[in-house]
Short mmCIF file of C-alpha atoms in Angstrom, two decimals:
data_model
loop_
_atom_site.label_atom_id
_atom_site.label_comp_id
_atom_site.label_asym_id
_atom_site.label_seq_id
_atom_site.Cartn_x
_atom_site.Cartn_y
_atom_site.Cartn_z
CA UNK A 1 40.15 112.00 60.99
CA UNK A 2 36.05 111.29 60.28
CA UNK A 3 33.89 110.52 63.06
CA UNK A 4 33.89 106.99 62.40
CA UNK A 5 34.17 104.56 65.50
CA UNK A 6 37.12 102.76 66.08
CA UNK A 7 38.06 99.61 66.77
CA UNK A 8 40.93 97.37 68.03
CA UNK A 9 41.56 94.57 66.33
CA UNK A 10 44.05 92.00 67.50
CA UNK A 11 46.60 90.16 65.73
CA UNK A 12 48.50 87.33 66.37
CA UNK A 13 52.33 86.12 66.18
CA UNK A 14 53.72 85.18 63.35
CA UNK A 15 57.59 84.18 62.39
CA UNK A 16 58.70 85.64 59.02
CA UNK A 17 62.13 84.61 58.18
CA UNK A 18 62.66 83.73 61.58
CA UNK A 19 61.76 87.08 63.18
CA UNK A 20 59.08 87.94 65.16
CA UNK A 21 55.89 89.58 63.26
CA UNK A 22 52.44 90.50 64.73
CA UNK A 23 49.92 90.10 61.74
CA UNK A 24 46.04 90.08 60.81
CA UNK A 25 44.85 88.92 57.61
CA UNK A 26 43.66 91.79 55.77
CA UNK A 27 40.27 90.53 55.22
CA UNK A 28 39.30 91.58 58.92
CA UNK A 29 40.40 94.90 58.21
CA UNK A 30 38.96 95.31 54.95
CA UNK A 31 35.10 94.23 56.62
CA UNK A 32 35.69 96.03 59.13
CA UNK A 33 36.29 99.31 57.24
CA UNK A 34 33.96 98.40 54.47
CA UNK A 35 31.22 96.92 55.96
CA UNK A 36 30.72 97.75 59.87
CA UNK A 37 32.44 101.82 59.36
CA UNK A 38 35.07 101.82 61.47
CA UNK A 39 38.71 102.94 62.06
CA UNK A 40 40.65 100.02 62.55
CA UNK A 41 43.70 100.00 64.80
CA UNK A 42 45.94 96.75 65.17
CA UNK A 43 47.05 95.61 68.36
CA UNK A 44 49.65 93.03 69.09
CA UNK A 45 51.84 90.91 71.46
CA UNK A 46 50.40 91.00 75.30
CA UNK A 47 49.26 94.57 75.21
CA UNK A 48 49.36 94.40 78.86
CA UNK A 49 48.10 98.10 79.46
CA UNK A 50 45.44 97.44 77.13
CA UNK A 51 42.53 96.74 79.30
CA UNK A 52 43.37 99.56 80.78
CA UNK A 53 42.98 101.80 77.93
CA UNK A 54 40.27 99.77 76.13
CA UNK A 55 37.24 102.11 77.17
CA UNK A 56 39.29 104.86 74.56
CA UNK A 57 37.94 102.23 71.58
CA UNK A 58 34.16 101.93 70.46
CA UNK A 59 35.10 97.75 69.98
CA UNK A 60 37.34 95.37 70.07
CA UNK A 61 37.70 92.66 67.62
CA UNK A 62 39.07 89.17 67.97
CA UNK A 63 39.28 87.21 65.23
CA UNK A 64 40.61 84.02 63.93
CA UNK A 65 43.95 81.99 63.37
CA UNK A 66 45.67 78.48 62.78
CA UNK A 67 46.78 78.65 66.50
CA UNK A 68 44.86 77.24 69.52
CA UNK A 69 44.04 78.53 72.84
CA UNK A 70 46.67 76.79 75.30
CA UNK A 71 44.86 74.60 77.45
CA UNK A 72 46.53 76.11 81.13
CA UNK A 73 44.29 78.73 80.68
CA UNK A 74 41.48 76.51 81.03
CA UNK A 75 42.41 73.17 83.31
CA UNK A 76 42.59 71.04 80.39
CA UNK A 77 45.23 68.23 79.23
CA UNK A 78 48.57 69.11 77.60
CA UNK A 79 47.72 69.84 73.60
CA UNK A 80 49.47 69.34 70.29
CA UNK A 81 49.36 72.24 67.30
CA UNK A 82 50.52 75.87 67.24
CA UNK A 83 49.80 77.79 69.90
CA UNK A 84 50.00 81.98 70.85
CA UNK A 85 50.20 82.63 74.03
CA UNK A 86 50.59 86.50 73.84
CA UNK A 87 47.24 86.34 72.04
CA UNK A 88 45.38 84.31 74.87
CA UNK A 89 46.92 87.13 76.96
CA UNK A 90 45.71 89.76 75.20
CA UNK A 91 42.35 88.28 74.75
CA UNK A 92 41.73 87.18 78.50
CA UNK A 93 42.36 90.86 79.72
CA UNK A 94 40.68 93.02 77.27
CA UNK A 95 37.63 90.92 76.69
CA UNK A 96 36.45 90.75 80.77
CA UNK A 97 37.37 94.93 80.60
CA UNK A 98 35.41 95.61 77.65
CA UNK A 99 32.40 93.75 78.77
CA UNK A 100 32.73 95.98 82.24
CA UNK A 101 33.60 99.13 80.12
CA UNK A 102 29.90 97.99 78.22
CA UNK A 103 32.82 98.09 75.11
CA UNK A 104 31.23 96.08 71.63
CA UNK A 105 33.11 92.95 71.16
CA UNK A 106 32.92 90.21 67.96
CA UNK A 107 34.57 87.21 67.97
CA UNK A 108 35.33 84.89 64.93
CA UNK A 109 36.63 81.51 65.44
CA UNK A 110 39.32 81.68 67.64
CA UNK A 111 37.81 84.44 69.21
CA UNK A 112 34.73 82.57 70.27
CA UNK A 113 36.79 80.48 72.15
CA UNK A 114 38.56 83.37 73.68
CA UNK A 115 35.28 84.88 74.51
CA UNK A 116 34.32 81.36 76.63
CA UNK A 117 37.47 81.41 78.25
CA UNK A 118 37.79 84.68 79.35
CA UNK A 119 34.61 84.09 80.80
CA UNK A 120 35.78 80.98 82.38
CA UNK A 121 34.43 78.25 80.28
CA UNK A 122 36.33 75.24 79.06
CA UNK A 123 36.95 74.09 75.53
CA UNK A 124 37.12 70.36 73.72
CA UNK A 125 39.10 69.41 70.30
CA UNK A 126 36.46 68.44 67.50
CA UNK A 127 36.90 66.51 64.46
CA UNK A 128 35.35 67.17 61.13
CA UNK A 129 35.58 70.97 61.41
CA UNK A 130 38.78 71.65 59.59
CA UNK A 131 38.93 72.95 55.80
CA UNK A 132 39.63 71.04 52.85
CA UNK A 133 43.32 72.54 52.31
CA UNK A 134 43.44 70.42 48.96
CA UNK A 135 40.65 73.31 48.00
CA UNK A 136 42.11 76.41 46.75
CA UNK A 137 41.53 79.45 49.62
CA UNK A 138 38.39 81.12 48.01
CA UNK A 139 36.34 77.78 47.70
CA UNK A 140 37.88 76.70 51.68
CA UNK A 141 35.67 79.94 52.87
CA UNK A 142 32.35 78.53 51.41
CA UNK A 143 29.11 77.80 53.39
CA UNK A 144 29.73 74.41 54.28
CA UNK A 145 26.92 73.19 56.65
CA UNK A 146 23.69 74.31 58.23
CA UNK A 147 23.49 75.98 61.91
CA UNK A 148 20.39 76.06 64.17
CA UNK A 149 20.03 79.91 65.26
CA UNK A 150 18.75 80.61 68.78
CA UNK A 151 15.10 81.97 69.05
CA UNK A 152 15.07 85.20 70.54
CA UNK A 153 18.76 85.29 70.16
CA UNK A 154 21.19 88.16 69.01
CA UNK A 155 22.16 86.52 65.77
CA UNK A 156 18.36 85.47 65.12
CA UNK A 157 17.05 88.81 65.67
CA UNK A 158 20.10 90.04 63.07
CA UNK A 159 19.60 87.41 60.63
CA UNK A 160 15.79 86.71 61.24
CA UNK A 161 16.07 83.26 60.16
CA UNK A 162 16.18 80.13 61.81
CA UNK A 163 19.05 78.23 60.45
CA UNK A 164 22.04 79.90 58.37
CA UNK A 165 24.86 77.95 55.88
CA UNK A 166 28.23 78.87 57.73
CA UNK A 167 32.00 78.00 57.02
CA UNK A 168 33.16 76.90 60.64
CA UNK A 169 36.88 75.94 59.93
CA UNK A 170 38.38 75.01 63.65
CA UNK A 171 40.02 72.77 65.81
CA UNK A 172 39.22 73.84 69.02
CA UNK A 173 35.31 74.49 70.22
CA UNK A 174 33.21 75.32 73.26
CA UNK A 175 32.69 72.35 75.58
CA UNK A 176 31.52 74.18 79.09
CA UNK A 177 29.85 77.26 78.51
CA UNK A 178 31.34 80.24 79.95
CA UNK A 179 28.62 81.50 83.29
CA UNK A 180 27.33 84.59 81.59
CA UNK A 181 27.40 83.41 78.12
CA UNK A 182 24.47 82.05 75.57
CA UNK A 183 24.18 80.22 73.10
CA UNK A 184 23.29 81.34 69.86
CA UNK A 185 23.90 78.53 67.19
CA UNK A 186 24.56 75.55 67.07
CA UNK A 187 25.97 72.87 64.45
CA UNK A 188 24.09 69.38 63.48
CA UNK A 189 26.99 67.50 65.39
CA UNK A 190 26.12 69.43 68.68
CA UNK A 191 28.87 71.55 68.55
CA UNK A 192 28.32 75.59 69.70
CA UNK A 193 28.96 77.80 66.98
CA UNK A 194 27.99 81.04 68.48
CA UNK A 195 27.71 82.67 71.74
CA UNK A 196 26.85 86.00 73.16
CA UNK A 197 27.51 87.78 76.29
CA UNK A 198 23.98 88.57 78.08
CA UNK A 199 23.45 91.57 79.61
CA UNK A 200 26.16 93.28 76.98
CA UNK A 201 25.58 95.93 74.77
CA UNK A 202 26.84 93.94 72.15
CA UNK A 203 29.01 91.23 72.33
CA UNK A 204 28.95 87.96 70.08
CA UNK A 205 30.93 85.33 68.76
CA UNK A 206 30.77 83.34 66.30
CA UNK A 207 32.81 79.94 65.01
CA UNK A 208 32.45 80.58 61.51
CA UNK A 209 34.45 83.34 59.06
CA UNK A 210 32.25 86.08 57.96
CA UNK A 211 35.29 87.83 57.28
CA UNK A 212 36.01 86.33 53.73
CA UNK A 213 32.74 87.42 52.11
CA UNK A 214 31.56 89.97 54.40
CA UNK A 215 30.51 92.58 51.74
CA UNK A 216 28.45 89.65 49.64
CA UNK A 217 27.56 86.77 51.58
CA UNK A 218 23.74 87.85 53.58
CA UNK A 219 25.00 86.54 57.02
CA UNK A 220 28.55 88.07 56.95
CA UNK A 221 26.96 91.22 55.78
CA UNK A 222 24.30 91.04 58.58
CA UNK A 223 27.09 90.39 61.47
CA UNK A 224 29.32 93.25 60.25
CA UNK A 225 26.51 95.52 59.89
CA UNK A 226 25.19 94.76 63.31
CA UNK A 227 28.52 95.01 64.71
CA UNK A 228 28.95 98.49 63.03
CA UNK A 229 25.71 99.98 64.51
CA UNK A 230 26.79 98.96 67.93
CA UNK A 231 30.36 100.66 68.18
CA UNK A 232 28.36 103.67 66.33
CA UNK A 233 26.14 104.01 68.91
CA UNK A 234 28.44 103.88 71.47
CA UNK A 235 30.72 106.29 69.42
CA UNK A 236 27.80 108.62 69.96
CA UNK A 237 27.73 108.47 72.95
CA UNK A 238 31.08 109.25 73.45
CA UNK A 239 30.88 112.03 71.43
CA UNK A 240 28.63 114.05 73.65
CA UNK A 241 30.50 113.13 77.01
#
């Protein structure tokens, strides 16, 4: 095994012919390996002992999926759609223990929301910010629409721009802000499309996919590569404990 950092990344339930699965897409994996440098280990189901273990990892990565974030979690009214609660579960312990473990964390889509949750923020349904399924998959993953970047923020120090073209495919969104959390981008309609942890080492989320292009598209790239120095640093400093 190299010295690269590595990373948990969770998945999500899945039926296959009726039976149980635990699945990522394998574009996560393949920016993650590619692009930020890291090992990559998959982590499924509840993972209850997980937050106990997660200061063994140099991050943890949670990233998107059709299913939403049940709304217990969170006060909110009874919702409609698929849902995954062994995810939330996973996500709700091992993001507060990272942060405390000073752990790297990236979110994507439904990992943003995780990331307000966790943190005890509150989340809204949005219209307009769903894909165009009559597109075929590659074109779906397209910058759709502008996002204003933060000044002085984590993704506009990355990115050193002011406004980025993003792909934000979601149902779900921020609507309180987590205590703790800041915002980093935000859509024409109002809606928050990025958030990091303050006070973290590294820890931002973002409600777009950089996943799909992450070794050609400039932002994706960016993230990835931001995220990789992080869990290399800390990887380092791991290494001399």
């Amino acid at each position: 095994m190299t010295g690269k950092p590595l990373v948990a990344l969770a998945a999500a339930a899945e039926q296959v012919d009726g039976v149980p699965h635990v699945a990522v897409r394998e574009v996560y994996v393949r920016a993650l390996e590619q692009v930020s440098g890291c090992h990559v280990v998959v982590v499924g189901g509840p993972a209850p002992d997980l937050a106990h273990l997660v200061d063994r990892f140099d991050g943890v990565v949670f990233g998107g999926h059709q299913s939403n974030v049940l709304p217990r979690w969170y006060g909110g009214e009874p919702g409609s759609g698929p849902a995954d609660a062994d995810r939330d579960e996973l996500a709700l312990s091992v993001i507060p223990a990272a942060l405390r473990a000073d752990v790297p964390v990236l979110g994507i889509c439904r990992g943003l929301q995780e990331l307000n949750v966790a943190l005890g923020g509150t989340l809204r349904n949005v219209p307009g910010h769903t894909e165009d399924l009559s597109l075929p998959r590659d074109e779906q993953y397209l910058p759709a629409h502008p996002v204003r970047l933060t000044e002085g923020g984590v993704l506009r120090r990355l990115l050193g721009e002011p406004s980025v073209e993003v792909n934000s495919l979601h149902y779900q969104a921020i609507d309180r802000l987590a205590p703790g959390l800041r915002v980093e981008a935000v859509a024409p309609d109002g809606v928050v499309e990025a958030a990091s942890a303050e006070g973290a080492a590294f820890c931002l989320a973002v409600q777009w996919h950089p996943e799909w292009y992450a070794a050609t598209d400039l932002v994706s790239v960016a993230l990835f590569t931001g995220f990789g120095a992080a869990v290399a640093a800390r990887a380092a400093r791991r290494a001399v404990i």
